[in-house]
Coordinates of C-alpha atoms in Angstrom, one line a residue:
Chain A
M1 CA -38.4 -13.6 79.6
D2 CA -42.1 -12.8 79.7
E3 CA -41.4 -9.6 77.9
L4 CA -40.0 -11.5 74.9
D5 CA -42.5 -14.3 75.0
D6 CA -45.7 -12.4 74.3
A7 CA -44.1 -9.8 72.1
D8 CA -45.8 -11.5 69.1
P9 CA -49.4 -12.0 69.9
T10 CA -51.5 -13.7 67.4
C11 CA -54.2 -12.3 65.2
L12 CA -56.6 -14.5 63.1
V13 CA -58.3 -13.3 60.0
R14 CA -61.2 -14.6 58.0
V15 CA -62.1 -13.2 54.5
E16 CA -65.6 -13.6 53.1
R17 CA -67.1 -12.2 49.9
D18 CA -70.9 -11.9 49.3
A19 CA -72.8 -11.8 46.0
A20 CA -72.9 -8.0 46.0
G21 CA -69.1 -8.0 45.9
T22 CA -68.7 -6.8 49.5
V23 CA -65.6 -8.2 51.1
L24 CA -65.8 -9.0 54.8
V25 CA -62.6 -9.2 56.8
V26 CA -63.1 -10.6 60.3
L27 CA -60.2 -10.0 62.6
S28 CA -59.7 -11.4 66.1
G29 CA -56.9 -11.4 68.6
E30 CA -54.3 -8.6 68.7
L31 CA -53.3 -6.8 65.6
D32 CA -50.0 -4.8 65.8
L33 CA -46.7 -4.2 64.1
G34 CA -45.6 -7.8 64.6
N35 CA -48.4 -9.3 62.5
I36 CA -49.8 -6.7 60.2
D37 CA -47.7 -7.9 57.2
A38 CA -49.0 -11.4 57.6
I39 CA -52.6 -10.2 57.9
D40 CA -52.1 -7.8 54.9
A41 CA -50.8 -10.8 52.8
E42 CA -53.9 -12.8 53.7
V43 CA -56.3 -10.1 52.6
A44 CA -54.3 -8.9 49.6
S45 CA -55.9 -11.3 47.1
A46 CA -59.4 -10.2 48.1
L47 CA -58.4 -6.6 47.6
A48 CA -56.7 -7.2 44.3
D49 CA -60.1 -7.0 42.4
K50 CA -60.7 -3.6 44.0
P51 CA -64.0 -4.3 45.6
D52 CA -66.5 -1.4 46.1
H53 CA -67.2 -2.1 49.7
L54 CA -64.8 -3.5 52.4
V55 CA -66.1 -4.3 55.9
V56 CA -63.5 -4.8 58.6
D57 CA -65.2 -6.6 61.5
A58 CA -63.2 -5.6 64.6
A59 CA -65.7 -7.0 67.2
E60 CA -63.3 -9.8 68.3
L61 CA -60.2 -7.6 68.1
R62 CA -58.8 -7.1 71.6
F63 CA -56.1 -4.7 70.6
A64 CA -54.9 -2.7 67.6
D65 CA -52.0 -0.3 67.5
S66 CA -51.3 2.6 65.2
S67 CA -49.7 0.4 62.6
A68 CA -53.0 -1.5 62.4
I69 CA -54.7 1.9 61.7
A70 CA -52.1 2.5 59.0
L71 CA -53.0 -0.8 57.5
W72 CA -56.7 -0.1 57.4
L73 CA -56.0 3.4 56.0
R74 CA -54.0 1.7 53.1
W75 CA -56.9 -0.7 52.5
A76 CA -59.3 2.3 52.6
G77 CA -57.1 3.8 49.8
T78 CA -57.8 0.8 47.5
V79 CA -61.6 0.5 47.9
S80 CA -64.3 3.1 47.4
H81 CA -65.7 2.6 50.9
L82 CA -64.3 1.0 54.0
E83 CA -66.3 0.3 57.2
L84 CA -64.6 -0.5 60.5
R85 CA -67.4 -2.4 62.2
D86 CA -67.8 -2.8 66.0
P87 CA -64.4 -1.4 67.1
S88 CA -63.7 -1.5 70.9
P89 CA -64.5 1.8 72.7
L90 CA -60.9 2.6 73.0
L91 CA -60.3 2.1 69.2
R92 CA -63.4 4.0 68.3
R93 CA -62.3 7.0 70.4
V94 CA -58.7 6.8 69.0
V95 CA -60.0 6.7 65.5
T96 CA -62.4 9.6 66.2
R97 CA -59.8 11.7 68.0
M98 CA -57.5 11.3 65.0
G99 CA -60.2 12.6 62.7
L100 CA -60.3 9.3 60.9
S101 CA -63.9 8.3 61.5
E102 CA -65.0 9.3 58.1
K103 CA -62.0 7.6 56.4
L104 CA -62.5 4.4 58.3
G105 CA -66.3 4.5 58.3
V106 CA -66.6 4.6 62.1
T107 CA -69.7 6.2 63.6
P108 CA -68.3 8.5 66.4
Chain B
M1 CA -27.4 -12.7 90.8
G2 CA -25.2 -13.4 93.8
E3 CA -27.3 -16.5 94.6
Q4 CA -27.0 -17.5 91.0
R5 CA -23.3 -17.2 91.0
D6 CA -23.1 -19.3 94.2
A7 CA -25.3 -21.9 92.6
Q8 CA -23.0 -22.0 89.6
R9 CA -20.0 -22.4 91.8
W10 CA -21.5 -25.3 93.6
W11 CA -22.9 -27.1 90.6
F12 CA -21.0 -30.3 91.3
L13 CA -22.5 -30.7 94.8
L14 CA -25.7 -32.5 93.6
P15 CA -23.9 -35.1 91.4
A16 CA -21.3 -35.6 94.1
A17 CA -23.9 -36.1 96.8
A18 CA -25.8 -38.6 94.5
L19 CA -22.6 -40.5 93.9
I20 CA -21.6 -40.6 97.6
V21 CA -25.0 -41.5 98.9
G22 CA -25.3 -44.2 96.2
L23 CA -21.9 -45.6 97.1
V24 CA -22.5 -45.6 100.8
I25 CA -25.8 -47.4 100.4
T26 CA -24.2 -49.9 98.1
A27 CA -21.3 -50.5 100.4
A28 CA -23.7 -51.0 103.4
L29 CA -26.0 -53.4 101.4
A30 CA -23.0 -55.3 100.1
D31 CA -21.5 -55.6 103.6
I32 CA -24.8 -56.7 105.1
S33 CA -25.3 -59.3 102.4
H34 CA -21.7 -60.5 102.8
R35 CA -22.2 -60.8 106.6
V36 CA -25.4 -62.7 106.1
Y37 CA -23.7 -65.0 103.6
E38 CA -20.8 -65.6 106.0
R39 CA -23.0 -66.4 108.9
N40 CA -25.1 -68.6 106.7
Q41 CA -22.1 -70.5 105.4
N42 CA -20.6 -70.9 108.9
H43 CA -23.9 -72.2 110.1
L44 CA -24.2 -74.6 107.2
L45 CA -20.7 -75.9 107.8
D46 CA -21.4 -76.4 111.5
L47 CA -24.4 -78.5 110.5
R48 CA -22.4 -80.6 108.1
V49 CA -19.6 -81.2 110.7
R50 CA -22.3 -82.2 113.3
D51 CA -23.8 -84.6 110.7
A52 CA -20.4 -86.1 110.1
A53 CA -19.8 -86.3 113.9
S54 CA -23.1 -88.2 114.4
V55 CA -22.1 -90.6 111.6
L56 CA -18.8 -91.2 113.5
T57 CA -20.6 -91.5 116.8
E58 CA -22.8 -94.2 115.4
V59 CA -19.9 -96.2 113.8
L60 CA -17.4 -96.1 116.7
P61 CA -19.4 -98.2 119.3
D62 CA -19.2 -101.1 116.8
L63 CA -15.5 -101.3 117.5
Q64 CA -15.9 -101.4 121.2
T65 CA -18.8 -103.9 121.0
A66 CA -16.7 -106.3 119.0
L67 CA -13.7 -106.2 121.4
A68 CA -15.8 -106.0 124.5
S69 CA -17.8 -109.1 123.4
A70 CA -14.5 -110.9 122.7
A71 CA -13.1 -110.0 126.1
E72 CA -16.3 -111.1 127.9
L73 CA -16.3 -114.3 126.0
A74 CA -12.7 -115.0 127.1
D75 CA -13.6 -114.1 130.6
A76 CA -16.6 -116.4 130.6
T77 CA -14.7 -119.3 129.0
D78 CA -11.6 -118.7 131.1
G79 CA -9.5 -117.9 128.2
N80 CA -10.7 -120.6 125.8
V81 CA -8.5 -120.0 122.8
A82 CA -10.5 -121.9 120.3
K83 CA -13.7 -120.1 121.2
F84 CA -11.9 -116.8 121.0
K85 CA -10.5 -117.5 117.6
Q86 CA -13.8 -118.7 116.4
F87 CA -15.4 -115.5 117.6
V88 CA -12.9 -112.9 116.2
A89 CA -12.1 -114.7 112.9
P90 CA -14.9 -112.9 111.0
Y91 CA -13.5 -109.6 112.1
V92 CA -10.1 -110.4 110.8
A93 CA -10.8 -112.4 107.7
A94 CA -11.4 -110.6 104.5
G95 CA -15.1 -109.8 104.1
P96 CA -17.8 -107.2 104.8
E97 CA -17.2 -107.3 108.5
H98 CA -13.4 -107.0 108.1
Q99 CA -12.4 -104.4 110.7
F100 CA -9.1 -105.5 112.1
E101 CA -5.8 -106.7 110.7
D102 CA -5.0 -108.7 113.8
V103 CA -6.7 -109.4 117.1
S104 CA -4.9 -110.8 120.2
L105 CA -6.0 -112.0 123.6
W106 CA -4.1 -111.1 126.7
R107 CA -4.3 -112.3 130.3
L108 CA -4.3 -109.3 132.6
G109 CA -2.3 -110.8 135.4
D110 CA 0.2 -112.1 132.9
L111 CA 0.9 -109.4 130.5
Q112 CA 4.7 -109.7 130.5
H113 CA 4.5 -113.1 128.7
G114 CA 2.8 -111.5 125.7
P115 CA -0.6 -112.4 124.1
V116 CA -2.3 -115.7 124.9
T117 CA -3.2 -116.0 121.3
V118 CA -3.1 -113.9 118.1
V119 CA -5.4 -114.0 115.1
G120 CA -3.6 -112.4 112.1
P121 CA -0.1 -110.9 112.1
A122 CA 1.8 -110.1 115.3
P123 CA 0.5 -106.9 117.0
R124 CA 2.6 -103.8 117.3
L125 CA 1.9 -103.4 121.0
R126 CA 5.0 -104.3 122.8
T127 CA 4.8 -106.4 125.9
G128 CA 6.2 -103.6 128.0
E129 CA 3.6 -101.1 126.9
A130 CA 0.7 -103.5 127.4
S131 CA 0.1 -103.0 131.2
T132 CA -0.1 -99.2 131.0
F133 CA -2.2 -99.3 127.9
F134 CA -4.8 -101.7 129.3
A135 CA -4.8 -100.0 132.7
A136 CA -6.0 -96.8 131.0
G137 CA -9.3 -98.2 129.9
E138 CA -9.7 -101.0 132.5
K139 CA -11.3 -99.1 135.3
K140 CA -13.7 -97.2 133.0
R141 CA -14.6 -100.2 130.9
K142 CA -13.8 -98.3 127.9
L143 CA -11.9 -98.9 124.8
S144 CA -8.3 -97.8 125.0
V145 CA -6.9 -96.4 121.8
I146 CA -3.3 -96.1 120.7
G147 CA -2.0 -94.9 117.4
F148 CA 1.1 -96.2 115.6
L149 CA 1.3 -93.2 113.3
R150 CA 4.8 -93.5 112.0
A151 CA 5.4 -95.0 108.6
P152 CA 5.7 -97.7 107.5
G153 CA 2.7 -99.5 108.4
L154 CA 0.4 -96.9 110.0
R155 CA -1.9 -98.6 112.5
L156 CA -4.5 -97.8 115.1
G157 CA -4.6 -100.1 118.1
Y158 CA -7.5 -100.6 120.3
G159 CA -7.6 -102.5 123.6
Y160 CA -10.5 -103.6 125.9
A161 CA -9.8 -105.0 129.3
T162 CA -12.4 -106.6 131.7
A163 CA -11.1 -106.3 135.1
T164 CA -12.4 -109.0 137.6
T165 CA -11.2 -110.1 141.0
T166 CA -9.6 -113.2 139.4
G167 CA -7.6 -111.2 136.9
G168 CA -9.5 -111.1 133.7
Y169 CA -8.6 -110.7 130.0
A170 CA -7.8 -108.0 127.6
V171 CA -8.4 -108.0 123.9
Y172 CA -6.3 -106.0 121.6
A173 CA -6.9 -105.3 117.9
E174 CA -5.2 -103.2 115.2
S175 CA -6.6 -101.5 112.1
P176 CA -4.5 -100.3 109.2
L177 CA -4.5 -96.8 108.0
P178 CA -3.8 -95.8 104.4
A179 CA 0.0 -95.3 103.9
D180 CA -0.4 -91.6 103.0
R181 CA -3.3 -91.1 105.4
R182 CA -5.4 -90.0 102.4
S183 CA -8.9 -91.2 102.0
P184 CA -11.1 -89.3 99.5
I185 CA -14.9 -88.7 99.9
A186 CA -17.0 -90.3 97.3
Q187 CA -18.6 -87.9 94.8
T188 CA -22.0 -89.3 95.7
S189 CA -21.5 -88.8 99.5
A190 CA -23.4 -86.2 101.4
F191 CA -20.1 -84.6 102.3
A192 CA -18.8 -84.4 98.7
G193 CA -17.1 -81.0 98.1
L194 CA -15.8 -80.7 101.7
D195 CA -12.3 -81.2 102.9
Y196 CA -11.9 -83.0 106.2
A197 CA -9.1 -84.0 108.5
L198 CA -9.5 -86.5 111.3
Y199 CA -7.1 -86.4 114.2
L200 CA -6.6 -88.8 117.0
G201 CA -6.9 -87.0 120.4
R202 CA -8.2 -83.6 121.3
S203 CA -5.8 -81.6 119.3
D204 CA -5.4 -81.1 115.6
R205 CA -1.6 -81.4 115.6
A206 CA -0.2 -82.7 112.3
G207 CA 1.4 -85.7 114.2
N208 CA -2.1 -86.9 115.2
L209 CA -3.5 -86.9 111.8
L210 CA -5.4 -90.1 110.9
L211 CA -7.1 -89.4 107.7
T212 CA -7.7 -86.5 105.3
N213 CA -8.9 -86.0 101.8
A214 CA -7.0 -82.7 101.4
S215 CA -3.6 -82.4 99.6
N216 CA -2.5 -80.1 102.4
T217 CA -2.3 -81.6 105.8
R218 CA -3.8 -78.4 107.1
P219 CA -7.2 -77.6 105.7
S220 CA -7.6 -74.0 104.5
G221 CA -10.6 -71.8 103.9
R222 CA -13.7 -71.8 106.1
S223 CA -13.5 -74.5 108.7
A224 CA -15.3 -76.0 111.6
T225 CA -14.1 -78.5 114.2
V226 CA -16.0 -81.0 116.3
R227 CA -14.7 -83.7 118.8
V228 CA -16.2 -87.1 119.2
P229 CA -15.4 -89.3 122.2
F230 CA -13.5 -92.4 121.2
G231 CA -12.8 -94.9 123.9
D232 CA -10.5 -93.2 126.5
T233 CA -9.6 -90.5 124.0
A234 CA -11.4 -88.6 121.3
L235 CA -11.4 -87.9 117.6
T236 CA -11.1 -84.4 116.3
L237 CA -12.8 -83.8 113.1
E238 CA -12.0 -80.6 111.1
M239 CA -14.0 -79.9 108.0
S240 CA -13.4 -77.0 105.6
T241 CA -14.8 -75.7 102.4
H242 CA -13.5 -73.5 99.6
G243 CA -16.7 -73.0 97.8
S244 CA -20.2 -72.0 98.8
L245 CA -22.4 -74.5 100.6
S246 CA -25.5 -72.9 99.3
G247 CA -24.9 -72.5 95.6
E248 CA -23.2 -69.7 93.7
L249 CA -25.8 -67.0 93.8
P250 CA -25.7 -66.3 97.5
E251 CA -21.9 -66.3 97.3
D252 CA -21.9 -63.8 94.4
L253 CA -24.7 -61.7 95.8
P254 CA -22.5 -59.2 97.7
W255 CA -20.5 -58.7 94.5
I256 CA -23.7 -58.4 92.3
I257 CA -25.0 -55.8 94.8
L258 CA -21.7 -54.0 94.9
I259 CA -21.2 -53.8 91.1
S260 CA -24.8 -53.0 90.3
G261 CA -24.9 -50.4 93.2
V262 CA -21.8 -48.7 91.9
L263 CA -23.2 -48.6 88.4
L264 CA -26.5 -47.2 89.6
A265 CA -24.7 -44.6 91.8
L266 CA -22.6 -43.6 88.8
M267 CA -25.7 -43.4 86.6
A268 CA -27.5 -41.3 89.2
A269 CA -24.4 -39.0 89.4
V270 CA -24.2 -38.7 85.7
G271 CA -27.9 -38.0 85.5
A272 CA -27.6 -35.3 88.3
L273 CA -24.6 -33.9 86.5
R274 CA -26.5 -33.6 83.2
L275 CA -29.5 -32.1 85.0
T276 CA -27.2 -29.5 86.7
Q277 CA -25.4 -28.7 83.5
R278 CA -28.7 -28.3 81.6
R279 CA -29.9 -26.0 84.4
R280 CA -26.6 -24.1 84.2
V281 CA -27.0 -23.7 80.4
A282 CA -30.6 -22.6 80.9
E283 CA -29.6 -20.1 83.6
R284 CA -26.8 -18.8 81.4
L285 CA -29.2 -18.4 78.4
A286 CA -31.7 -16.6 80.6
S287 CA -29.0 -14.3 81.9
D288 CA -27.8 -13.7 78.3
N289 CA -31.4 -13.0 77.2
R290 CA -31.8 -10.5 80.1
R291 CA -28.5 -8.9 79.2
L292 CA -29.4 -8.7 75.4
Y293 CA -32.8 -7.4 76.3
A294 CA -31.3 -4.7 78.5
E295 CA -28.7 -4.0 75.8
Q296 CA -31.3 -3.6 73.1
R297 CA -33.5 -1.5 75.3
S298 CA -30.5 0.7 76.1
I299 CA -29.5 1.0 72.4
A300 CA -33.1 2.0 71.6
Q301 CA -33.3 4.5 74.3
T302 CA -29.9 6.0 73.4
L303 CA -30.9 6.3 69.8
Q304 CA -34.3 7.8 70.8
H305 CA -32.7 10.5 72.9
A306 CA -30.2 11.3 70.2
L307 CA -33.1 12.0 67.9
L308 CA -34.8 14.3 70.4
P309 CA -33.7 17.8 71.4
D310 CA -30.9 18.1 73.9
R311 CA -32.3 21.2 75.6
L312 CA -35.2 23.4 75.1
P313 CA -35.3 27.2 74.4
T314 CA -37.2 29.5 76.6
I315 CA -38.6 33.0 76.2
P316 CA -39.1 35.6 78.9
G317 CA -42.1 34.7 81.1
V318 CA -42.5 31.2 79.7
Q319 CA -40.8 28.1 81.0
T320 CA -40.5 24.8 79.1
A321 CA -39.8 21.2 80.0
A322 CA -40.1 17.8 78.3
R323 CA -39.9 14.1 79.1
Y324 CA -39.6 11.0 77.0
E325 CA -40.3 7.6 78.5
A326 CA -40.0 4.3 76.6
G327 CA -42.9 1.9 77.1
E328 CA -42.4 -0.6 79.9
R329 CA -41.9 -3.5 77.6
S330 CA -40.5 -1.9 74.6
V331 CA -37.1 -3.0 73.2
D332 CA -37.7 -1.0 70.0
I333 CA -37.2 2.6 69.3
G334 CA -40.5 4.5 69.0
G335 CA -41.9 7.1 66.6
D336 CA -42.9 9.7 69.2
W337 CA -41.3 13.0 69.4
Y338 CA -41.5 16.5 70.8
D339 CA -39.7 19.7 69.9
V340 CA -39.7 23.4 71.1
I341 CA -38.6 25.8 68.3
E342 CA -37.8 29.5 69.1
G343 CA -39.3 31.8 66.5
P344 CA -38.8 35.5 65.8
G345 CA -40.3 38.1 68.2
E346 CA -40.0 36.0 71.4
R347 CA -42.3 33.2 70.2
L348 CA -42.1 29.5 70.8
L349 CA -43.6 26.7 68.8
L350 CA -44.2 23.5 70.7
V351 CA -44.5 20.4 68.6
V352 CA -45.5 16.9 69.6
G353 CA -45.9 14.1 67.1
D354 CA -46.4 10.3 66.8
V355 CA -45.5 8.2 63.8
S356 CA -47.5 5.0 63.5
G357 CA -45.6 1.8 64.1
R358 CA -42.3 1.3 65.9
G359 CA -38.7 0.5 65.1
L360 CA -36.1 2.2 62.9
R361 CA -38.6 2.9 60.1
A362 CA -40.8 4.8 62.5
A363 CA -37.9 6.6 64.1
T364 CA -36.3 7.7 60.8
T365 CA -39.7 9.0 59.6
M366 CA -40.1 10.8 63.0
A367 CA -36.6 12.4 62.5
S368 CA -37.5 13.6 59.0
L369 CA -40.8 15.1 60.1
R370 CA -39.2 16.7 63.1
Y371 CA -36.5 18.4 61.1
A372 CA -39.0 19.3 58.4
V373 CA -41.1 21.1 60.9
R374 CA -38.0 23.0 62.0
A375 CA -37.2 23.9 58.4
Y376 CA -40.7 25.2 57.7
A377 CA -40.8 27.1 60.9
A378 CA -37.5 28.7 60.0
Q379 CA -39.2 29.9 56.8
S380 CA -41.7 31.7 59.2
D381 CA -44.6 29.4 58.1
D382 CA -47.5 29.3 60.4
P383 CA -48.6 25.9 61.9
P384 CA -51.5 25.2 59.4
T385 CA -49.0 25.8 56.6
I386 CA -46.4 23.7 58.3
L387 CA -48.7 20.8 58.7
G388 CA -50.1 21.2 55.2
K389 CA -46.5 21.0 53.8
L390 CA -45.8 18.1 56.1
S391 CA -48.7 16.1 54.7
R392 CA -46.9 16.1 51.3
L393 CA -43.9 14.3 52.8
L394 CA -45.6 11.2 53.9
S395 CA -48.1 8.8 52.3
V396 CA -49.7 5.9 54.1
M397 CA -50.2 4.2 50.8
D398 CA -46.5 4.2 49.9
D399 CA -44.7 4.5 53.2
R400 CA -47.3 2.4 55.2
Q401 CA -47.1 5.0 57.9
F402 CA -49.0 8.1 59.0
A403 CA -48.3 10.5 61.7
T404 CA -50.3 12.7 64.2
V405 CA -48.8 16.1 64.9
L406 CA -49.8 18.8 67.3
C407 CA -48.4 22.4 67.1
V408 CA -48.9 25.0 69.8
E409 CA -47.7 28.5 69.3
V410 CA -47.2 31.0 72.1
S411 CA -45.7 34.4 72.4
A412 CA -44.2 36.3 75.3
A413 CA -46.3 39.3 74.4
R414 CA -49.7 37.7 74.8
Q415 CA -51.2 35.4 77.3
E416 CA -52.7 33.1 74.7
L417 CA -52.0 30.1 72.6
T418 CA -52.7 28.9 69.1
V419 CA -53.3 25.2 68.6
T420 CA -53.2 23.2 65.3
S421 CA -53.8 19.5 65.3
A422 CA -53.2 16.8 62.6
G423 CA -55.2 14.0 64.1
H424 CA -53.4 14.5 67.5
L425 CA -54.8 14.4 71.0
P426 CA -55.6 17.9 72.3
P427 CA -53.3 19.7 74.8
L428 CA -54.3 20.1 78.4
L429 CA -54.5 23.6 79.9
I430 CA -54.3 23.9 83.7
G431 CA -55.0 27.2 85.4
S432 CA -57.5 28.9 87.8
G433 CA -58.1 25.6 89.6
Q434 CA -59.3 24.1 86.3
A435 CA -57.7 21.5 83.9
S436 CA -59.4 21.2 80.6
Y437 CA -58.5 20.0 77.1
V438 CA -58.3 22.7 74.5
D439 CA -61.2 22.3 72.1
V440 CA -59.3 22.1 68.8
E441 CA -60.5 21.5 65.3
V442 CA -58.8 18.2 64.4
G443 CA -57.4 17.8 60.9
L444 CA -56.4 14.6 59.2
P445 CA -53.2 13.0 60.3
V446 CA -50.2 13.6 58.2
G447 CA -49.9 11.0 55.4
L448 CA -53.5 10.5 54.4
E449 CA -54.0 13.2 51.8
R450 CA -51.4 15.3 50.1
G451 CA -51.9 19.0 51.0
S452 CA -54.5 18.6 53.7
A453 CA -55.9 21.9 55.0
Y454 CA -55.6 22.7 58.6
S455 CA -57.0 25.4 60.7
S456 CA -55.8 26.7 64.1
T457 CA -57.7 27.5 67.3
T458 CA -56.5 30.4 69.6
V459 CA -57.4 30.4 73.3
S460 CA -56.3 32.6 76.1
A461 CA -54.4 31.3 79.0
P462 CA -54.9 32.4 82.7
A463 CA -51.9 33.8 84.5
G464 CA -49.5 31.1 85.8
A465 CA -51.3 28.5 83.6
T466 CA -49.6 25.3 82.5
L467 CA -50.0 23.6 79.2
L468 CA -49.2 20.0 78.5
A469 CA -49.0 18.4 75.1
F470 CA -48.4 14.7 74.9
T471 CA -48.6 11.5 72.9
D472 CA -51.2 8.8 73.4
G473 CA -48.9 6.6 75.5
L474 CA -49.7 8.8 78.5
V475 CA -53.4 8.2 78.4
E476 CA -54.1 5.0 76.4
R477 CA -54.6 1.8 78.4
R478 CA -55.6 -1.6 77.2
G479 CA -59.3 -2.3 77.7
E480 CA -60.0 1.2 78.8
N481 CA -61.9 4.0 77.1
L482 CA -59.6 6.7 75.9
D483 CA -61.8 9.4 77.5
D484 CA -61.2 7.8 80.9
G485 CA -57.4 8.1 80.4
L486 CA -57.7 11.7 79.4
A487 CA -59.9 12.4 82.5
R488 CA -57.3 10.7 84.7
L489 CA -54.5 12.9 83.3
A490 CA -56.7 16.0 83.8
R491 CA -57.4 15.0 87.4
M492 CA -53.8 14.4 88.3
A493 CA -52.5 17.5 86.5
R494 CA -55.1 19.8 88.0
I495 CA -53.6 19.6 91.5
G496 CA -49.9 19.7 90.7
G497 CA -50.2 22.0 87.8
G498 CA -52.4 24.6 89.5
A499 CA -51.3 27.7 91.3
G500 CA -52.4 26.4 94.8
P501 CA -50.2 25.3 97.7
E502 CA -49.8 21.8 96.1
S503 CA -48.3 23.4 93.0
M504 CA -45.2 21.7 91.7
S505 CA -42.4 23.0 89.5
L506 CA -42.9 22.2 85.8
P507 CA -40.1 19.5 85.7
S508 CA -41.4 17.9 88.9
L509 CA -45.0 17.8 87.5
L510 CA -43.8 16.1 84.3
D511 CA -41.8 13.6 86.4
T512 CA -44.7 12.9 88.6
L513 CA -47.2 12.4 85.7
V514 CA -44.8 10.2 83.7
T515 CA -44.1 8.0 86.8
D516 CA -47.6 7.8 88.1
L517 CA -49.3 7.3 84.8
Q518 CA -47.0 4.6 83.6
D519 CA -48.4 1.3 84.7
D520 CA -48.2 -2.2 83.3
R521 CA -51.2 -1.5 81.1
A522 CA -49.3 1.2 79.4
I523 CA -49.1 0.4 75.7
D524 CA -46.8 2.8 74.1
D525 CA -43.9 5.2 74.6
I526 CA -44.7 8.6 76.2
A527 CA -43.6 12.0 75.0
I528 CA -44.7 14.9 77.0
V529 CA -43.8 18.6 76.7
G530 CA -44.9 21.2 79.2
L531 CA -45.0 25.0 79.1
R532 CA -45.8 27.4 82.0
W533 CA -46.3 31.1 82.0
T534 CA -44.3 32.4 85.0
N535 CA -45.3 36.1 85.0

């Protein structure tokens, strides 16, 4: 039963926009295949105006799977610059190993 | 499961036990309450009968006193008839002291001539009976009692004799009894509600019945008997009751206990039954869930294996093996794959890939990529070209997926390998007591840019070396740095993968790694493909 119960961990998102037009997306919890669509829908309106700069704050993100990376890559495709800020060490190394540090604005 | 089935078979035990225990307790309580009630009632009736007896005991001496006084008077006046008549007249005449219907005076030495004088109607006592009758009470100076209990004209006769040396006198009186011997108890009396029967003598034979208020001569129900001395004989008083002497609640209490107890026991049993049934339903649901979970996992694994190669090709001097292990918790099919493709000129192309996400979408993308690689390889494309073409097939913007792919090319002719990576983890090369990751130039994962350029890296392999290519499930752990996972794999593989005495066969090495590295922190599926130079 446990296996089924926590198959859908929660992820919370907060979207902010500053005067310069930078959109800040703060994620916390666990982001995976089960909830990326919901998170995507929450952020969609902020990305509709095609902001120049998008910052994804991952400091409070305990876990992110490959579909989360796919989501950020799609967001990166709609803005001129995306920065994945404060990823966990694991996430940072995964992104770097995939050769995605430049795309996702992660310092190796 | 066996215990569970047993529990299901005995599901009725708990409700049945609740019912039985409830009923037993109820029966015991009802019985105790009934016994207490009975004892209480018997005790109360005893008290009432004794009360009645003491009333009788107080009244009876009056009879004796009246007759004894009359006899003493006759004795003292030597049978003065006028004085006797004057004395007994109030007892015979109508009035509050009226006790006797007739009173007669007898001379003891001269009984055969009948009474000296009579006040009232002639007595029933025949002259012949008189001597034995008076003789009975004479010596004891007690009242002698005789009953004329046959209708018509029921009477009680009393005699009192004073025996003296000169002869003495006897006084005889009679009281009437109601014709049907019925005398009700007044509603206001302390004995109202009780039945009584008063017998002359020491037995309650019907023939001795003096008075009763019951319609049956024999009282029924709860009864108590008491005897009161009456002259030379006694009165037997029997009292009985049909109802309760202490109100209706104590009488009904055993029934109230019984009924409410049975109801409570039934409710407890029904409650227990519901509880058991709810538990059974929950157990069945849990078992269904387990079965469905196992089923889904089994379907996913079957499909996964169907999408992966059945068996791997080999070339002279090079051995290959692969494993696929679904993540501990996964019920979904994954997007990991491996492949070994035989090329012209005794060459092998090892491929390991990982499509982002899970489920059917990931699996179908994985299958297309896998067969696309085979198709491009069949066209004799080199790995950088293959990956470049592959990057045109997938777009993260449209398909919401990307993939990492690793290609390793080896030939039987040369002890070297050429590695090309599209965002994939590097392969591990084990040989000469060393285990190190091949330093590869990593290109973008497939799906990010159409027509990405890739370059390959060629390194030489020592004799008997082992190469492992894998997906991230083997090394990624929650809360752990990726490099720590990679270091752990290198450490474990160095011993079993080397040429030393602890060396394992390639299949055993893969089995060991997959088993030992899969713990509950494992996130993802594991695909691993191994290659060993055997010359």
